[in-house]
Tab-separated table of C-alpha atoms in Angstrom:
chain	number	residue	atom	x	y	z
C	96	MET	CA	0.000	0.000	0.000
C	97	SER	CA	1.510	3.329	-1.043
C	98	VAL	CA	1.343	6.596	0.818
C	99	ASP	CA	0.566	9.825	-1.052
C	100	THR	CA	3.727	11.858	-1.371
C	101	PRO	CA	3.541	15.664	-1.481
C	102	ALA	CA	5.173	15.686	-4.933
C	103	VAL	CA	2.370	13.532	-6.315
C	104	ALA	CA	-0.800	14.246	-4.329
C	105	GLY	CA	0.323	17.835	-3.840
C	106	HIS	CA	-0.135	18.344	-7.556
C	107	CYS	CA	-3.865	17.701	-7.122
C	108	ASP	CA	-4.002	20.140	-4.220
C	109	GLU	CA	-2.270	22.816	-6.309
C	110	LEU	CA	-4.642	22.247	-9.212
C	111	LEU	CA	-7.703	22.319	-6.958
C	112	ALA	CA	-6.654	25.645	-5.416
C	113	ALA	CA	-5.959	27.196	-8.818
C	114	LEU	CA	-9.204	25.836	-10.296
C	115	GLY	CA	-11.245	27.549	-7.587
C	116	GLN	CA	-9.757	30.905	-8.535
C	117	PHE	CA	-9.943	30.146	-12.271
C	118	ARG	CA	-13.688	29.466	-12.099
C	119	GLY	CA	-14.194	33.209	-11.840
C	120	SER	CA	-12.960	33.514	-15.444
C	121	ALA	CA	-15.935	31.645	-16.884
C	122	HIS	CA	-17.398	34.875	-18.269
C	123	ILE	CA	-14.301	35.342	-20.460
C	124	THR	CA	-14.422	31.848	-21.919
C	125	GLU	CA	-18.159	32.242	-22.486
C	126	ARG	CA	-17.639	35.542	-24.319
C	127	TRP	CA	-14.862	34.015	-26.427
C	128	GLY	CA	-16.984	31.006	-27.361
C	129	GLU	CA	-19.897	33.224	-28.347
C	130	ARG	CA	-17.637	35.495	-30.401
C	131	LEU	CA	-16.030	32.495	-32.111
C	132	ALA	CA	-19.486	31.175	-33.034
C	133	ALA	CA	-20.286	34.503	-34.695
C	134	VAL	CA	-16.940	34.742	-36.513
C	135	LEU	CA	-16.670	31.125	-37.638
C	136	GLY	CA	-20.399	30.874	-38.335
C	137	GLY	CA	-20.003	33.876	-40.623
C	138	GLY	CA	-17.219	32.261	-42.640
C	139	GLY	CA	-14.246	33.575	-40.674
C	140	ARG	CA	-11.517	31.503	-39.134
C	141	LEU	CA	-9.544	30.919	-35.981
C	142	LEU	CA	-5.758	30.791	-36.083
C	143	ALA	CA	-4.122	29.371	-32.958
C	144	ALA	CA	-0.523	28.983	-31.862
C	145	GLY	CA	1.645	28.079	-28.915
C	146	ASN	CA	4.999	26.505	-28.115
C	147	GLY	CA	5.537	23.084	-26.542
C	148	GLY	CA	2.620	22.081	-24.320
C	149	SER	CA	0.796	25.248	-25.343
C	150	ALA	CA	1.064	24.125	-28.981
C	151	ALA	CA	-0.696	20.915	-27.986
C	152	GLN	CA	-3.458	22.928	-26.308
C	153	ALA	CA	-3.821	25.169	-29.392
C	154	GLN	CA	-4.093	22.104	-31.603
C	155	HIS	CA	-6.622	20.569	-29.219
C	156	LEU	CA	-8.793	23.680	-29.636
C	157	THR	CA	-8.632	23.647	-33.424
C	158	ALA	CA	-9.389	19.913	-33.499
C	159	GLU	CA	-12.527	20.461	-31.404
C	160	LEU	CA	-13.742	23.138	-33.845
C	161	VAL	CA	-12.925	21.329	-37.091
C	162	GLY	CA	-14.176	18.050	-35.640
C	163	ARG	CA	-16.599	18.351	-32.771
C	164	TYR	CA	-16.585	18.981	-29.055
C	165	ARG	CA	-19.542	16.955	-27.789
C	166	ASP	CA	-22.370	16.760	-30.285
C	167	ASP	CA	-22.249	16.431	-34.050
C	168	ARG	CA	-22.291	19.718	-35.944
C	169	PRO	CA	-20.769	21.202	-39.100
C	170	PRO	CA	-16.984	21.744	-39.205
C	171	PHE	CA	-15.535	25.229	-38.778
C	172	SER	CA	-12.285	26.777	-40.015
C	173	ALA	CA	-9.617	26.593	-37.319
C	174	ILE	CA	-5.889	26.243	-38.003
C	175	ALA	CA	-3.101	25.383	-35.557
C	176	LEU	CA	-0.167	27.284	-37.041
C	177	HIS	CA	2.550	25.052	-35.592
C	178	ALA	CA	1.015	21.935	-37.172
C	179	ASP	CA	2.320	22.782	-40.655
C	180	THR	CA	5.843	21.530	-40.037
C	181	SER	CA	7.134	22.304	-43.515
C	182	SER	CA	6.062	25.945	-43.232
C	183	THR	CA	7.279	26.376	-39.668
C	184	THR	CA	10.691	24.891	-40.358
C	185	ALA	CA	11.121	26.781	-43.634
C	186	ILE	CA	10.107	30.076	-42.008
C	187	ALA	CA	12.402	29.466	-39.030
C	188	ASN	CA	15.273	28.675	-41.407
C	189	ASP	CA	14.698	31.600	-43.786
C	190	TYR	CA	13.353	34.315	-41.468
C	191	GLY	CA	14.158	33.252	-37.915
C	192	VAL	CA	12.135	31.615	-35.157
C	193	ASP	CA	10.477	34.887	-34.140
C	194	GLU	CA	8.672	34.940	-37.512
C	195	VAL	CA	7.366	31.350	-37.438
C	196	PHE	CA	3.811	32.334	-36.504
C	197	ALA	CA	3.742	35.967	-37.631
C	198	ARG	CA	4.424	35.083	-41.253
C	199	GLN	CA	1.607	32.517	-41.209
C	200	VAL	CA	-0.733	35.057	-39.607
C	201	ARG	CA	0.041	37.482	-42.434
C	202	ALA	CA	-0.668	34.710	-44.961
C	203	HIS	CA	-3.871	33.267	-43.480
C	204	GLY	CA	-5.381	35.920	-41.212
C	205	ARG	CA	-8.101	38.262	-42.426
C	206	ARG	CA	-9.778	41.269	-40.857
C	207	GLY	CA	-12.341	40.038	-38.337
C	208	ASP	CA	-10.748	36.595	-37.861
C	209	VAL	CA	-9.575	35.514	-34.404
C	210	LEU	CA	-5.985	34.748	-33.401
C	211	MET	CA	-5.636	32.835	-30.135
C	212	LEU	CA	-2.152	32.619	-28.654
C	213	LEU	CA	-1.378	30.276	-25.773
C	214	SER	CA	1.672	30.688	-23.553
C	215	THR	CA	2.378	29.730	-19.962
C	216	SER	CA	5.008	32.480	-19.679
C	217	GLY	CA	3.333	35.088	-21.848
C	218	ALA	CA	6.794	36.106	-23.018
C	219	SER	CA	7.549	34.011	-26.127
C	220	ALA	CA	9.007	36.266	-28.822
C	221	ASN	CA	7.373	34.328	-31.672
C	222	LEU	CA	3.933	34.758	-30.099
C	223	LEU	CA	4.523	38.457	-29.457
C	224	SER	CA	5.405	38.856	-33.154
C	225	ALA	CA	2.268	36.922	-34.106
C	226	ALA	CA	0.130	39.212	-31.924
C	227	ASP	CA	1.599	42.245	-33.690
C	228	ALA	CA	0.891	40.678	-37.093
C	229	GLY	CA	-2.652	39.789	-36.065
C	230	ARG	CA	-3.467	43.296	-34.876
C	231	ALA	CA	-1.943	44.755	-38.083
C	232	ALA	CA	-4.214	42.455	-40.130
C	233	GLY	CA	-7.305	43.588	-38.227
C	234	MET	CA	-7.732	40.299	-36.396
C	235	ARG	CA	-9.064	40.005	-32.864
C	236	VAL	CA	-6.103	38.790	-30.770
C	237	TRP	CA	-6.754	36.734	-27.640
C	238	ALA	CA	-4.080	35.498	-25.250
C	239	LEU	CA	-4.385	32.550	-22.892
C	240	THR	CA	-1.389	32.891	-20.587
C	241	GLY	CA	0.039	32.151	-17.203
C	242	PRO	CA	0.104	34.715	-14.401
C	243	ALA	CA	-0.240	38.418	-15.203
C	244	PRO	CA	1.297	40.764	-15.916
C	245	ASN	CA	3.101	39.523	-19.003
C	246	PRO	CA	3.956	40.983	-22.437
C	247	LEU	CA	1.548	38.785	-24.399
C	248	SER	CA	-1.478	39.786	-22.353
C	249	ALA	CA	-0.469	43.435	-22.748
C	250	GLY	CA	-0.124	43.015	-26.535
C	251	SER	CA	-3.507	41.355	-27.053
C	252	ASP	CA	-7.052	42.660	-27.368
C	253	GLU	CA	-8.171	40.358	-24.564
C	254	ALA	CA	-6.344	38.012	-22.245
C	255	LEU	CA	-7.199	35.270	-19.818
C	256	CYS	CA	-4.264	35.027	-17.431
C	257	VAL	CA	-4.239	31.874	-15.322
C	258	ALA	CA	-2.710	32.036	-11.855
C	259	GLY	CA	-0.947	28.768	-11.173
C	260	ALA	CA	2.005	27.865	-9.011
C	261	SER	CA	3.563	25.713	-11.744
C	262	THR	CA	3.676	25.458	-15.522
C	263	ALA	CA	1.863	22.123	-15.315
C	264	THR	CA	-1.075	23.646	-13.447
C	265	VAL	CA	-1.286	26.558	-15.897
C	266	GLN	CA	-1.329	24.104	-18.830
C	267	GLU	CA	-4.022	22.011	-17.183
C	268	LEU	CA	-6.187	25.087	-16.665
C	269	HIS	CA	-5.575	26.116	-20.274
C	270	LEU	CA	-7.171	22.815	-21.305
C	271	VAL	CA	-10.116	23.578	-19.024
C	272	ALA	CA	-10.385	26.995	-20.706
C	273	VAL	CA	-10.288	25.383	-24.164
C	274	HIS	CA	-13.155	23.091	-23.214
C	275	MET	CA	-15.135	25.981	-21.705
C	276	VAL	CA	-14.702	27.985	-24.928
C	277	CYS	CA	-15.893	24.972	-26.938
C	278	ALA	CA	-18.933	24.505	-24.670
C	279	ALA	CA	-19.837	28.191	-25.080
C	280	PHE	CA	-19.234	27.952	-28.842
C	281	ASP	CA	-21.596	25.000	-29.215
C	282	ALA	CA	-24.224	26.607	-26.971
C	283	ALA	CA	-24.122	29.804	-29.038
C	284	LEU	CA	-24.501	27.827	-32.264
C	285	GLU	CA	-27.461	25.963	-30.810
C	286	ARG	CA	-29.146	29.207	-29.726
C	287	GLY	CA	-28.524	30.698	-33.167
C	288	GLY	CA	-30.012	27.664	-34.895
C	289	ARG	CA	-33.328	27.834	-33.064
């Protein structure tokens, strides 16, 4: 019989404490989901990007929108910018890593589209460049970051900054936020279809 060690069970305690505080951000995820339903339902698109674990979360979001979250519905245009490995590696090689997402935003983003950038630090240079490119293109730029203040939240139209004691907890709450956005998105579509 094993005994819970603080390094293991403590992770759950940390997540539980952060989740309680995070719950107060539900209005932001609801607003984002509703706005996404209007943009994507009107033929616009979502571009999403992150590095490392945040890239996985960005891709999870786009998969839920192109596929489905819970119930069957039409697909919507959502692109995870890091998932095109040929473009990302070519851009990094030819223009530098800071341009990896910005160049794709300039290629794919249109006025009125949404750019969602995920970062636990909120300080990644390639995401800051992407935010600049998104604003220049007339996109709505949203940041899902770790604790505020940080440069990415300051450089975005709206930010949801997650307070967590560790990167792992911030990433876990980013997944919760992704699912909350998807739930709000689907609910808005359902209301609009009635």
